[in-house]
Tab-separated table of C-alpha atoms and ligand atoms in Angstrom:
chain	number	residue	atom	x	y	z
A	1	MET	CA	-27.748	53.541	-126.983
A	2	ASN	CA	-30.590	53.677	-124.482
A	3	GLY	CA	-30.708	51.898	-121.141
A	4	PRO	CA	-28.036	51.247	-118.557
A	5	ALA	CA	-27.699	47.571	-119.494
A	6	ARG	CA	-26.258	48.502	-122.871
A	7	HIS	CA	-23.895	51.027	-121.371
A	8	HIS	CA	-22.595	48.554	-118.790
A	9	ALA	CA	-22.436	45.175	-120.405
A	10	GLY	CA	-22.272	42.441	-117.759
A	11	ARG	CA	-23.798	44.610	-115.006
A	12	ALA	CA	-27.275	43.526	-114.010
A	13	THR	CA	-30.086	46.014	-113.528
A	14	ARG	CA	-31.804	43.726	-111.036
A	15	PRO	CA	-30.369	42.149	-107.902
A	16	PRO	CA	-29.318	38.471	-107.711
A	17	GLY	CA	-32.026	35.995	-106.716
A	18	ARG	CA	-32.947	35.641	-103.057
A	19	GLU	CA	-31.575	32.101	-102.839
A	20	VAL	CA	-28.217	33.343	-104.172
A	21	GLN	CA	-28.224	36.185	-101.649
A	22	ALA	CA	-29.055	33.717	-98.852
A	23	ALA	CA	-26.248	31.361	-99.925
A	24	ALA	CA	-23.777	34.284	-100.060
A	25	TRP	CA	-24.915	35.398	-96.599
A	26	LEU	CA	-24.418	31.902	-95.203
A	27	LEU	CA	-20.963	31.762	-96.701
A	28	ARG	CA	-20.120	35.027	-94.942
A	29	HIS	CA	-21.591	33.792	-91.650
A	30	PRO	CA	-20.689	30.095	-91.536
A	31	GLY	CA	-21.536	29.875	-87.831
A	32	PHE	CA	-25.240	30.099	-88.649
A	33	ALA	CA	-25.071	26.916	-90.694
A	34	LEU	CA	-22.425	25.144	-88.612
A	35	VAL	CA	-24.127	25.466	-85.217
A	36	PRO	CA	-27.412	23.769	-86.278
A	37	LEU	CA	-25.392	21.184	-88.223
A	38	LEU	CA	-23.304	20.475	-85.146
A	39	GLY	CA	-26.497	20.154	-83.101
A	40	LEU	CA	-27.944	17.712	-85.613
A	41	GLY	CA	-24.668	15.772	-85.709
A	42	LEU	CA	-24.643	15.504	-81.907
A	43	ALA	CA	-28.280	14.445	-81.848
A	44	ALA	CA	-27.598	11.814	-84.510
A	45	THR	CA	-24.603	10.328	-82.686
A	46	LEU	CA	-25.613	10.746	-79.014
A	47	GLY	CA	-29.365	10.903	-79.303
A	48	PRO	CA	-31.445	13.970	-78.323
A	49	LEU	CA	-30.819	13.480	-74.596
A	50	GLY	CA	-27.049	13.070	-75.056
A	51	ALA	CA	-26.910	16.137	-77.303
A	52	GLY	CA	-28.926	18.181	-74.770
A	53	LEU	CA	-26.654	17.079	-71.929
A	54	THR	CA	-23.508	17.911	-73.932
A	55	VAL	CA	-24.778	21.413	-74.692
A	56	ALA	CA	-25.855	21.896	-71.056
A	57	ALA	CA	-22.411	20.758	-69.865
A	58	ALA	CA	-20.703	23.246	-72.217
A	59	VAL	CA	-22.924	26.092	-70.983
A	60	ALA	CA	-22.330	25.036	-67.356
A	61	ALA	CA	-18.543	25.001	-67.945
A	62	VAL	CA	-18.692	28.575	-69.256
A	63	LEU	CA	-20.808	29.663	-66.274
A	64	VAL	CA	-18.423	28.003	-63.827
A	65	TRP	CA	-15.473	29.742	-65.508
A	66	TRP	CA	-17.341	33.062	-65.271
A	67	ARG	CA	-17.970	32.625	-61.544
A	68	VAL	CA	-14.729	30.944	-60.483
A	69	HIS	CA	-12.103	32.884	-62.395
A	70	PRO	CA	-13.438	36.311	-63.409
A	71	ALA	CA	-9.962	37.603	-64.284
A	72	THR	CA	-9.279	35.055	-67.067
A	73	PHE	CA	-12.925	34.983	-68.148
A	74	ASP	CA	-13.021	38.773	-68.572
A	75	ARG	CA	-9.760	38.661	-70.424
A	76	PHE	CA	-10.289	35.807	-72.865
A	77	ALA	CA	-13.915	34.684	-73.061
A	78	ALA	CA	-15.866	37.878	-72.420
A	79	PRO	CA	-14.526	39.884	-75.408
A	80	ARG	CA	-15.453	37.064	-77.797
A	81	LEU	CA	-18.896	36.418	-76.337
A	82	ARG	CA	-19.599	40.137	-76.140
A	83	SER	CA	-18.502	40.676	-79.755
A	84	SER	CA	-20.950	38.027	-81.016
A	85	TRP	CA	-23.707	39.329	-78.806
A	86	ARG	CA	-23.241	42.915	-79.966
A	87	ARG	CA	-22.914	41.819	-83.593
A	88	TRP	CA	-26.343	40.218	-83.530
A	89	THR	CA	-28.179	42.569	-81.211
A	90	VAL	CA	-26.817	46.020	-82.053
A	91	TYR	CA	-25.147	45.973	-85.456
A	92	ARG	CA	-27.544	43.685	-87.311
A	93	GLY	CA	-29.917	43.652	-90.301
A	94	ARG	CA	-32.679	46.238	-90.405
A	95	ARG	CA	-31.521	48.075	-87.341
A	96	TRP	CA	-28.108	48.678	-88.890
A	97	ALA	CA	-29.604	49.568	-92.295
A	98	GLN	CA	-31.893	52.098	-90.592
A	99	LEU	CA	-28.978	53.633	-88.708
A	100	MET	CA	-26.963	53.941	-91.915
A	101	SER	CA	-29.903	55.464	-93.742
A	102	ASP	CA	-30.722	57.942	-90.940
A	103	THR	CA	-27.125	59.120	-90.794
A	104	GLY	CA	-26.816	59.508	-94.563
A	105	LEU	CA	-24.324	56.712	-95.012
A	106	THR	CA	-26.323	54.708	-97.548
A	107	ARG	CA	-26.325	55.358	-101.293
A	108	GLU	CA	-28.830	54.713	-103.997
A	109	HIS	CA	-27.739	52.341	-106.756
A	110	ARG	CA	-27.551	54.446	-109.905
A	111	HIS	CA	-29.279	51.920	-112.094
A	112	THR	CA	-31.539	49.817	-109.934
A	113	GLY	CA	-32.461	52.505	-107.403
A	114	ASP	CA	-31.743	50.006	-104.573
A	115	GLN	CA	-30.423	51.331	-101.258
A	116	LEU	CA	-26.785	50.295	-100.869
A	117	VAL	CA	-26.037	49.764	-97.197
A	118	PRO	CA	-22.448	49.633	-95.837
A	119	ARG	CA	-21.908	46.083	-94.632
A	120	VAL	CA	-20.686	45.136	-91.149
A	121	LEU	CA	-17.751	42.774	-91.611
A	122	ARG	CA	-16.756	42.223	-88.031
A	123	VAL	CA	-17.382	43.481	-84.519
A	124	ARG	CA	-14.746	43.501	-81.852
A	125	SER	CA	-15.842	44.364	-78.361
A	126	SER	CA	-12.655	44.965	-76.443
A	127	SER	CA	-14.400	46.035	-73.251
A	128	PRO	CA	-17.935	46.386	-71.900
A	129	SER	CA	-18.028	49.979	-73.090
A	130	ILE	CA	-15.947	49.956	-76.292
A	131	ASP	CA	-16.769	48.340	-79.642
A	132	THR	CA	-14.869	48.452	-82.912
A	133	VAL	CA	-17.077	47.813	-85.938
A	134	TYR	CA	-15.359	47.062	-89.242
A	135	VAL	CA	-17.553	48.210	-92.117
A	136	ARG	CA	-17.205	47.880	-95.867
A	137	MET	CA	-18.093	51.258	-97.348
A	138	VAL	CA	-20.343	51.410	-100.383
A	139	ARG	CA	-18.684	52.394	-103.602
A	140	GLY	CA	-18.217	56.126	-103.971
A	141	GLN	CA	-17.504	56.738	-100.275
A	142	ASP	CA	-14.148	57.332	-98.657
A	143	VAL	CA	-12.924	57.586	-95.090
A	144	ALA	CA	-13.083	61.412	-95.136
A	145	TYR	CA	-16.784	61.168	-95.984
A	146	TRP	CA	-17.348	58.843	-93.040
A	147	GLN	CA	-15.319	61.034	-90.705
A	148	GLU	CA	-17.534	63.970	-91.641
A	149	LYS	CA	-20.514	61.906	-90.543
A	150	ALA	CA	-18.896	60.755	-87.300
A	151	SER	CA	-20.688	63.291	-85.125
A	152	VAL	CA	-24.072	62.417	-86.678
A	153	LEU	CA	-23.396	58.747	-86.023
A	154	TRP	CA	-22.289	59.556	-82.508
A	155	GLU	CA	-25.561	61.371	-81.759
A	156	ALA	CA	-27.673	58.683	-83.441
A	157	LEU	CA	-26.040	55.940	-81.375
A	158	ILE	CA	-26.235	58.056	-78.194
A	159	ALA	CA	-22.643	57.057	-77.543
A	160	HIS	CA	-20.007	58.755	-75.409
A	161	ARG	CA	-17.612	59.092	-78.350
A	162	VAL	CA	-17.174	57.802	-81.907
A	163	ALA	CA	-13.980	57.802	-83.988
A	164	ILE	CA	-13.498	56.529	-87.510
A	165	THR	CA	-10.278	55.392	-89.173
A	166	ARG	CA	-9.350	53.631	-92.400
A	167	HIS	CA	-8.706	49.955	-91.739
A	168	ARG	CA	-7.815	48.815	-95.280
A	169	PRO	CA	-8.944	49.788	-98.780
A	170	GLY	CA	-12.718	50.045	-98.772
A	171	VAL	CA	-13.059	49.247	-95.065
A	172	VAL	CA	-13.399	51.643	-92.131
A	173	ALA	CA	-13.071	50.890	-88.429
A	174	ILE	CA	-15.638	52.681	-86.286
A	175	VAL	CA	-14.609	52.827	-82.640
A	176	ILE	CA	-17.610	53.426	-80.402
A	177	GLU	CA	-17.132	54.320	-76.742
A	178	TRP	CA	-20.560	53.763	-75.239
A	179	GLU	CA	-19.972	55.430	-71.925
A	180	LEU	CA	-17.340	56.729	-69.550
A	181	PRO	CA	-17.148	54.054	-66.882
A	182	PHE	CA	-15.545	56.348	-64.303
A	183	THR	CA	-18.075	58.608	-62.713
A	184	ARG	CA	-16.032	59.852	-59.797
A	185	THR	CA	-12.516	60.784	-58.798
A	186	ILE	CA	-10.776	57.807	-57.234
A	187	PRO	CA	-9.033	58.639	-53.937
A	188	ALA	CA	-5.301	57.960	-53.594
A	189	PRO	CA	-4.386	54.370	-52.699
A	190	ASP	CA	-3.698	53.773	-49.022
A	191	ILE	CA	-0.076	53.456	-48.030
A	192	PRO	CA	0.443	49.828	-46.962
A	193	GLU	CA	1.608	49.341	-43.383
A	194	THR	CA	4.540	47.005	-43.918
A	195	VAL	CA	6.775	45.667	-46.681
A	196	ASP	CA	4.894	42.364	-46.521
A	197	ASP	CA	1.712	44.196	-47.512
A	198	VAL	CA	3.315	45.383	-50.755
A	199	ASP	CA	2.990	43.304	-53.899
A	200	LEU	CA	5.765	44.643	-56.119
A	201	ARG	CA	4.186	42.950	-59.127
A	202	ALA	CA	0.802	44.578	-58.576
A	203	LEU	CA	1.011	48.053	-57.073
A	204	GLU	CA	-2.418	49.609	-57.029
A	205	ILE	CA	-2.633	52.889	-58.916
A	206	GLY	CA	-6.316	53.171	-59.840
A	207	ASP	CA	-9.320	51.250	-61.161
A	208	ASN	CA	-9.851	49.675	-64.552
A	209	GLU	CA	-13.108	49.799	-66.439
A	210	HIS	CA	-14.075	46.344	-65.194
A	211	GLY	CA	-14.239	47.814	-61.707
A	212	GLN	CA	-11.063	45.997	-60.644
A	213	PRO	CA	-7.906	47.582	-59.259
A	214	PHE	CA	-5.582	48.845	-61.945
A	215	THR	CA	-2.174	47.609	-60.927
A	216	ALA	CA	1.344	47.869	-62.259
A	217	SER	CA	4.581	46.074	-61.529
A	218	VAL	CA	7.896	47.665	-60.619
A	219	VAL	CA	9.939	44.500	-61.019
A	220	ASP	CA	8.849	42.883	-64.272
A	221	GLY	CA	10.230	45.417	-66.705
A	222	HIS	CA	10.054	49.069	-67.571
A	223	ARG	CA	7.096	51.433	-67.813
A	224	LEU	CA	6.372	54.274	-70.214
A	225	VAL	CA	3.605	56.741	-69.351
A	226	ALA	CA	2.583	59.262	-72.002
A	227	GLY	CA	0.060	62.044	-71.603
A	228	CYS	CA	-0.288	65.682	-72.539
A	229	THR	CA	-0.050	68.386	-69.939
A	230	GLY	CA	-2.790	68.043	-67.334
A	231	SER	CA	-3.609	64.437	-68.287
A	232	GLY	CA	-2.741	63.109	-64.847
A	233	LYS	CA	0.772	61.670	-65.166
A	234	GLY	CA	1.485	62.901	-61.657
A	235	SER	CA	-1.202	60.592	-60.290
A	236	VAL	CA	0.413	57.545	-61.877
A	237	LEU	CA	3.840	58.547	-60.592
A	238	TRP	CA	2.843	59.357	-57.030
A	239	GLY	CA	0.248	56.572	-56.861
A	240	THR	CA	3.031	54.088	-57.607
A	241	LEU	CA	5.241	55.569	-54.894
A	242	ARG	CA	2.409	55.533	-52.343
A	243	SER	CA	1.726	51.854	-53.021
A	244	LEU	CA	5.448	51.246	-52.670
A	245	GLY	CA	5.698	53.333	-49.462
A	246	PRO	CA	7.020	50.866	-46.821
A	247	CYS	CA	9.584	49.494	-49.298
A	248	LEU	CA	11.002	53.004	-49.700
A	249	ARG	CA	11.043	53.533	-45.958
A	250	ASP	CA	12.798	50.237	-45.230
A	251	GLY	CA	15.240	50.369	-48.149
A	252	VAL	CA	13.710	47.466	-50.124
A	253	ALA	CA	13.159	49.858	-53.034
A	254	ARG	CA	15.033	53.042	-53.917
A	255	VAL	CA	13.971	55.832	-56.243
A	256	TRP	CA	16.439	57.583	-58.506
A	257	MET	CA	14.551	60.633	-59.769
A	258	VAL	CA	15.398	62.660	-62.866
A	259	ASP	CA	13.229	65.745	-63.323
A	260	LEU	CA	14.531	68.090	-65.949
A	261	LYS	CA	11.576	70.436	-65.570
A	262	GLY	CA	13.626	71.939	-62.771
A	263	GLY	CA	12.172	69.819	-60.007
A	264	VAL	CA	9.044	71.956	-59.653
A	265	GLU	CA	6.715	68.981	-59.479
A	266	THR	CA	8.913	66.444	-57.771
A	267	GLU	CA	10.628	68.641	-55.204
A	268	GLN	CA	7.921	67.955	-52.642
A	269	GLY	CA	8.875	64.276	-52.649
A	270	ALA	CA	12.666	64.854	-52.587
A	271	PRO	CA	13.155	63.214	-49.145
A	272	LEU	CA	11.848	59.978	-50.664
A	273	PHE	CA	14.530	59.802	-53.325
A	274	HIS	CA	17.816	57.982	-53.119
A	275	ARG	CA	19.250	60.184	-55.877
A	276	TYR	CA	17.776	63.269	-57.452
A	277	ALA	CA	18.796	65.165	-60.603
A	278	THR	CA	17.261	68.324	-62.019
A	279	THR	CA	19.834	69.350	-64.649
A	280	MET	CA	21.170	67.526	-67.665
A	281	GLY	CA	24.641	67.291	-66.123
A	282	GLU	CA	23.268	65.785	-62.909
A	283	ALA	CA	21.035	63.472	-64.902
A	284	LEU	CA	23.975	62.021	-66.839
A	285	GLU	CA	25.873	61.549	-63.579
A	286	LEU	CA	22.854	59.843	-62.061
A	287	LEU	CA	22.357	57.582	-65.085
A	288	THR	CA	26.025	56.605	-65.056
A	289	GLU	CA	25.893	55.838	-61.350
A	290	PHE	CA	22.708	53.810	-61.858
A	291	ARG	CA	24.321	51.860	-64.714
A	292	ASP	CA	27.464	51.198	-62.660
A	293	ALA	CA	25.408	49.997	-59.698
A	294	MET	CA	23.599	47.656	-62.087
A	295	ARG	CA	26.918	46.277	-63.370
A	296	ASP	CA	28.156	45.752	-59.804
A	297	ARG	CA	25.039	43.816	-58.949
A	298	GLN	CA	25.324	41.748	-62.107
A	299	ASP	CA	28.913	40.868	-61.135
A	300	TRP	CA	27.762	39.917	-57.655
A	301	MET	CA	24.978	37.760	-59.127
A	302	ARG	CA	27.435	36.040	-61.447
A	303	ASP	CA	29.853	35.354	-58.595
A	304	ASN	CA	27.076	33.887	-56.482
A	305	ASN	CA	25.393	32.031	-59.309
A	306	ILE	CA	22.137	33.965	-58.929
A	307	ARG	CA	19.964	34.267	-62.000
A	308	ARG	CA	17.349	36.598	-60.563
A	309	CYS	CA	17.474	38.850	-57.507
A	310	THR	CA	14.867	38.842	-54.787
A	311	PRO	CA	13.968	42.317	-53.498
A	312	SER	CA	15.547	42.871	-50.082
A	313	VAL	CA	17.533	45.478	-48.177
A	314	GLU	CA	20.739	43.908	-49.568
A	315	THR	CA	19.423	43.855	-53.139
A	316	PRO	CA	16.748	46.581	-53.323
A	317	VAL	CA	14.593	47.350	-56.336
A	318	GLU	CA	16.347	50.291	-57.984
A	319	LEU	CA	13.708	52.421	-59.683
A	320	LEU	CA	14.843	55.086	-62.129
A	321	VAL	CA	12.001	57.570	-62.631
A	322	ILE	CA	12.355	60.096	-65.434
A	323	ASP	CA	9.811	62.908	-65.479
A	324	GLU	CA	9.467	64.565	-68.885
A	325	MET	CA	11.683	62.095	-70.633
A	326	ALA	CA	11.912	64.056	-73.898
A	327	MET	CA	14.067	66.683	-72.136
A	328	LEU	CA	16.597	63.897	-71.604
A	329	THR	CA	16.227	61.947	-74.837
A	330	ALA	CA	15.294	64.565	-77.425
A	331	TYR	CA	15.590	68.255	-76.546
A	332	GLY	CA	18.959	68.576	-74.814
A	333	ASP	CA	22.460	69.134	-76.157
A	334	ARG	CA	23.070	66.525	-78.882
A	335	ALA	CA	26.077	64.856	-77.292
A	336	ALA	CA	24.325	64.707	-73.920
A	337	VAL	CA	21.181	63.248	-75.492
A	338	ARG	CA	23.259	60.604	-77.254
A	339	ASP	CA	24.938	59.659	-73.960
A	340	ALA	CA	21.606	59.542	-72.153
A	341	LEU	CA	20.065	57.279	-74.802
A	342	ARG	CA	23.079	54.977	-74.755
A	343	LEU	CA	22.984	54.648	-70.953
A	344	LEU	CA	19.219	54.128	-70.972
A	345	ALA	CA	19.410	51.441	-73.638
A	346	GLU	CA	22.065	49.595	-71.639
A	347	ILE	CA	20.085	49.817	-68.417
A	348	MET	CA	16.830	48.793	-70.036
A	349	THR	CA	18.178	45.819	-71.921
A	350	GLN	CA	20.045	44.393	-68.936
A	351	GLY	CA	18.441	45.694	-65.767
A	352	ARG	CA	15.428	43.491	-65.258
A	353	ALA	CA	16.925	40.385	-63.619
A	354	SER	CA	19.030	42.517	-61.272
A	355	LEU	CA	15.964	44.621	-60.282
A	356	PHE	CA	17.046	47.835	-62.035
A	357	THR	CA	13.911	49.208	-63.673
A	358	VAL	CA	12.940	52.413	-65.444
A	359	GLN	CA	9.762	54.470	-65.515
A	360	GLY	CA	9.626	57.195	-68.153
A	361	TYR	CA	6.982	59.944	-68.180
A	362	LEU	CA	6.417	61.797	-71.395
A	363	GLN	CA	4.249	64.654	-72.643
A	364	GLU	CA	4.654	64.098	-76.344
A	365	PRO	CA	5.943	60.896	-77.885
A	366	SER	CA	8.655	61.813	-80.374
A	367	LYS	CA	10.745	59.844	-82.824
A	368	ASP	CA	13.707	59.759	-80.425
A	369	VAL	CA	11.649	58.092	-77.745
A	370	LEU	CA	10.525	55.509	-80.247
A	371	ASP	CA	14.110	54.262	-80.385
A	372	VAL	CA	13.745	52.922	-76.860
A	373	ARG	CA	9.958	52.409	-76.902
A	374	GLU	CA	10.106	48.684	-77.473
A	375	LEU	CA	12.206	48.296	-74.334
A	376	PHE	CA	9.275	49.475	-72.213
A	377	THR	CA	7.262	46.399	-71.373
A	378	GLN	CA	4.365	48.295	-69.849
A	379	ARG	CA	3.053	51.268	-71.771
A	380	ILE	CA	0.355	53.578	-70.518
A	381	CYS	CA	-1.330	56.206	-72.633
A	382	LEU	CA	-3.260	58.968	-70.876
A	383	ALA	CA	-4.898	61.773	-72.892
A	384	VAL	CA	-2.696	62.756	-75.841
A	385	THR	CA	-3.069	65.494	-78.412
A	386	ALA	CA	-2.803	63.535	-81.664
A	387	ALA	CA	-4.260	60.274	-82.942
A	388	SER	CA	-0.800	59.184	-84.119
A	389	HIS	CA	0.547	59.377	-80.552
A	390	VAL	CA	-1.696	56.521	-79.440
A	391	ASP	CA	-0.115	53.921	-81.710
A	392	MET	CA	3.311	55.426	-81.058
A	393	VAL	CA	2.910	54.668	-77.371
A	394	LEU	CA	0.723	51.563	-77.248
A	395	GLY	CA	1.803	49.924	-80.516
A	396	GLU	CA	0.370	49.719	-83.978
A	397	GLY	CA	-3.380	49.262	-84.272
A	398	ALA	CA	-4.090	50.138	-80.619
A	399	ARG	CA	-6.287	53.096	-81.476
A	400	GLU	CA	-8.282	51.112	-83.978
A	401	ARG	CA	-8.849	48.437	-81.368
A	402	GLY	CA	-10.446	51.049	-79.141
A	403	ALA	CA	-7.756	53.098	-77.402
A	404	LEU	CA	-9.153	56.546	-78.191
A	405	ALA	CA	-6.676	58.358	-75.952
A	406	ASP	CA	-6.557	61.367	-78.274
A	407	GLU	CA	-10.307	61.812	-77.798
A	408	ILE	CA	-10.129	62.057	-74.010
A	409	PRO	CA	-11.233	65.605	-73.191
A	410	GLY	CA	-8.752	67.698	-71.237
A	411	ASP	CA	-11.046	68.448	-68.307
A	412	ASP	CA	-11.070	67.395	-64.664
A	413	ARG	CA	-13.805	64.802	-65.293
A	414	HIS	CA	-11.372	62.917	-67.500
A	415	ALA	CA	-8.004	63.601	-65.852
A	416	GLY	CA	-6.222	60.371	-65.007
A	417	VAL	CA	-8.183	58.361	-67.605
A	418	GLY	CA	-6.023	56.353	-70.002
A	419	PHE	CA	-5.430	53.057	-71.748
A	420	VAL	CA	-3.104	50.092	-71.388
A	421	ILE	CA	-2.836	47.025	-73.569
A	422	ASP	CA	-3.688	43.818	-71.789
A	423	HIS	CA	-0.798	41.402	-72.297
A	424	GLY	CA	-2.964	38.326	-72.648
A	425	SER	CA	-5.720	39.471	-74.961
A	426	ARG	CA	-3.789	42.330	-76.674
A	427	LEU	CA	-6.895	44.488	-76.241
A	428	PRO	CA	-6.876	48.014	-74.807
A	429	VAL	CA	-8.226	48.389	-71.292
A	430	ARG	CA	-9.368	51.748	-69.980
A	431	PHE	CA	-8.428	52.806	-66.463
A	432	ARG	CA	-8.543	55.808	-64.211
A	433	ALA	CA	-5.596	56.611	-62.004
A	434	ALA	CA	-6.366	57.440	-58.401
A	435	PHE	CA	-5.900	61.137	-57.706
A	436	VAL	CA	-2.877	61.843	-55.513
A	437	THR	CA	-3.094	65.308	-53.997
A	438	ASP	CA	-0.277	67.378	-52.496
A	439	ASP	CA	-1.517	66.311	-49.049
A	440	ASP	CA	-1.223	62.662	-50.076
A	441	ILE	CA	2.358	63.279	-51.187
A	442	ALA	CA	3.116	65.063	-47.915
A	443	GLU	CA	1.714	62.086	-45.976
A	444	LEU	CA	3.893	59.728	-48.024
A	445	VAL	CA	7.014	61.798	-47.322
A	446	GLN	CA	6.200	62.018	-43.657
A	447	ARG	CA	5.573	58.282	-43.257
A	448	CYS	CA	7.936	56.713	-45.767
A	449	ALA	CA	11.039	58.854	-46.344
A	450	PRO	CA	13.968	56.419	-46.167
A	451	ARG	CA	15.909	56.594	-42.931
A	452	ASP	CA	19.340	56.707	-44.568
A	453	ALA	CA	18.538	59.025	-47.507
A	454	GLN	CA	21.510	60.660	-49.258
A	455	VAL	CA	19.713	62.987	-51.623
A	456	ILE	CA	21.807	65.082	-54.025
A	457	GLU	CA	21.475	68.723	-53.108
A	458	LEU	CA	19.140	70.774	-55.277
A	459	THR	CA	21.805	73.276	-56.189
A	460	GLY	CA	23.995	73.972	-59.179
A	461	ASP	CA	23.157	75.191	-62.654
A	462	ARG	CA	19.657	74.416	-63.907
A	463	GLY	CA	18.826	73.670	-67.527
A	464	ALA	CA	20.905	71.879	-70.088
A	465	ALA	CA	24.494	71.140	-69.215
B	501	LIG	N1	-6.307	60.794	-61.256
B	501	LIG	C1	-6.933	61.963	-61.293
B	501	LIG	N2	-8.241	62.052	-61.037
B	501	LIG	C2	-8.876	63.252	-61.088
B	501	LIG	N3	-8.268	64.417	-61.403
B	501	LIG	C3	-6.965	64.384	-61.640
B	501	LIG	C4	-6.222	63.162	-61.614
B	501	LIG	N4	-4.941	63.428	-61.932
B	501	LIG	C5	-4.876	64.751	-62.159
B	501	LIG	N5	-6.088	65.332	-61.985
B	501	LIG	C6	-6.396	66.750	-62.203
B	501	LIG	O1	-5.648	67.187	-63.336
B	501	LIG	C7	-4.722	68.221	-62.973
B	501	LIG	C8	-3.398	68.026	-63.691
B	501	LIG	O2	-2.794	66.829	-63.257
B	501	LIG	P1	-1.230	66.550	-63.344
B	501	LIG	O3	-0.470	67.768	-62.918
B	501	LIG	O4	-0.963	65.273	-62.674
B	501	LIG	O5	-1.046	66.386	-64.896
B	501	LIG	P2	0.317	66.058	-65.631
B	501	LIG	O6	-0.019	65.077	-66.693
B	501	LIG	O7	1.371	65.666	-64.655
B	501	LIG	O8	0.652	67.442	-66.313
B	501	LIG	P3	2.104	68.093	-66.595
B	501	LIG	O9	2.732	67.268	-67.665
B	501	LIG	O10	1.774	69.474	-67.034
B	501	LIG	O11	2.861	68.039	-65.302
B	501	LIG	C9	-4.619	68.112	-61.455
B	501	LIG	O12	-4.355	69.336	-60.866
B	501	LIG	C10	-5.981	67.616	-61.046
B	501	LIG	O13	-6.902	68.689	-60.947
């Protein structure tokens, strides 16, 4: 009856031999065997000089790519190279074991007394300042246990923020934000002088964490912006309109504004709008008019055999902006909400080629918004109040890949900070919207209000129709 070996037949009381451990390690990290083998293979076929030249040429090609085309390099090559680099410099061997031990995340084997260290399975470095480390927990731990230790881990790593989620049974994903790359408030984008200075596919609304302009299109689809109160949605909205300024002035783009918060925040910009609605009744009228205008343009395109419109005074970009979208799609009278959702779905599925696009701003993503979520091709998540909101807005797995939007503190240092998913790499990219003040809005109105504006009067009953 004595001794663990008799209690647990088949379970060893001593670890496997070192050679077995080494073979298992190599199987888990095939690159370590394959790279030297490839080197030897090259040397055998091309000779040492040929092999050296081939490797040098490969390194040179990567360097040339890095220098010549930073945008594609940062998008495709950098995350992979960075992930490998971090894996073997930060989350490796003894250093990792020490970190786990110091933070109380190791366990002693009951029988052998060995330290069991959670194993790093994979590192994904989506940006220079965000890593996701996938770790197999040791037996007896669960995700709640790890989450309890998150703050200890955070302090030990000297990181900006750490969040832990369950990836799959036995495996946790640790998202580590190393630093906040935005140290200052970014001033509002300049209003371009002329329509020719405006790139409708890349309107500047802030900076991304790579230090490049954060841009957004108003012609390639629809945009959803989610963020809790005070997160900086206003900056994204007004930043877009500032970058679009001359197009509004000259009638190459027109804004149809729906603000069911009574127009408090958008009233200042009313002279810029082609149509303006602040009650549910007005909003439905506006949506219907927008939809009908879209149908008319589609008919015109069909008659003239045009597959895609070019923005011009004759065929302007028609931009439907909905501030606090949930008031339209979730909280209003049920029949009105149903009508609004039906009109929106029609506009969003058909509007793109005829230049009818939608931008929805939202405080709290709800189930009703999810019905049309997939129709938004660009989704932006500023600070939100719940972890589940991040995936609701950006798509499943976004938070685990690094989009910790629910962890963005609600203070002025972080206002305007958010995440988007890069279309090419599918990785989250952090950005900060430029701050558009009331004076910046006033300047925009003064310089860019359209000459032939026919704004709906701000009268009538307010609230739900
Ligand atoms: N891009 C930014 N950079 C720095 N600070 C900002 C930025 N955007 C907003 N702020 C600060 O955050 C405050 C709240 O911003 P804003 O009103 O745009 O938030 P919001 O998301 O529109 O909130 P609500 O949904 O309540 O209207 C601003 O008064 C300003 O102090």
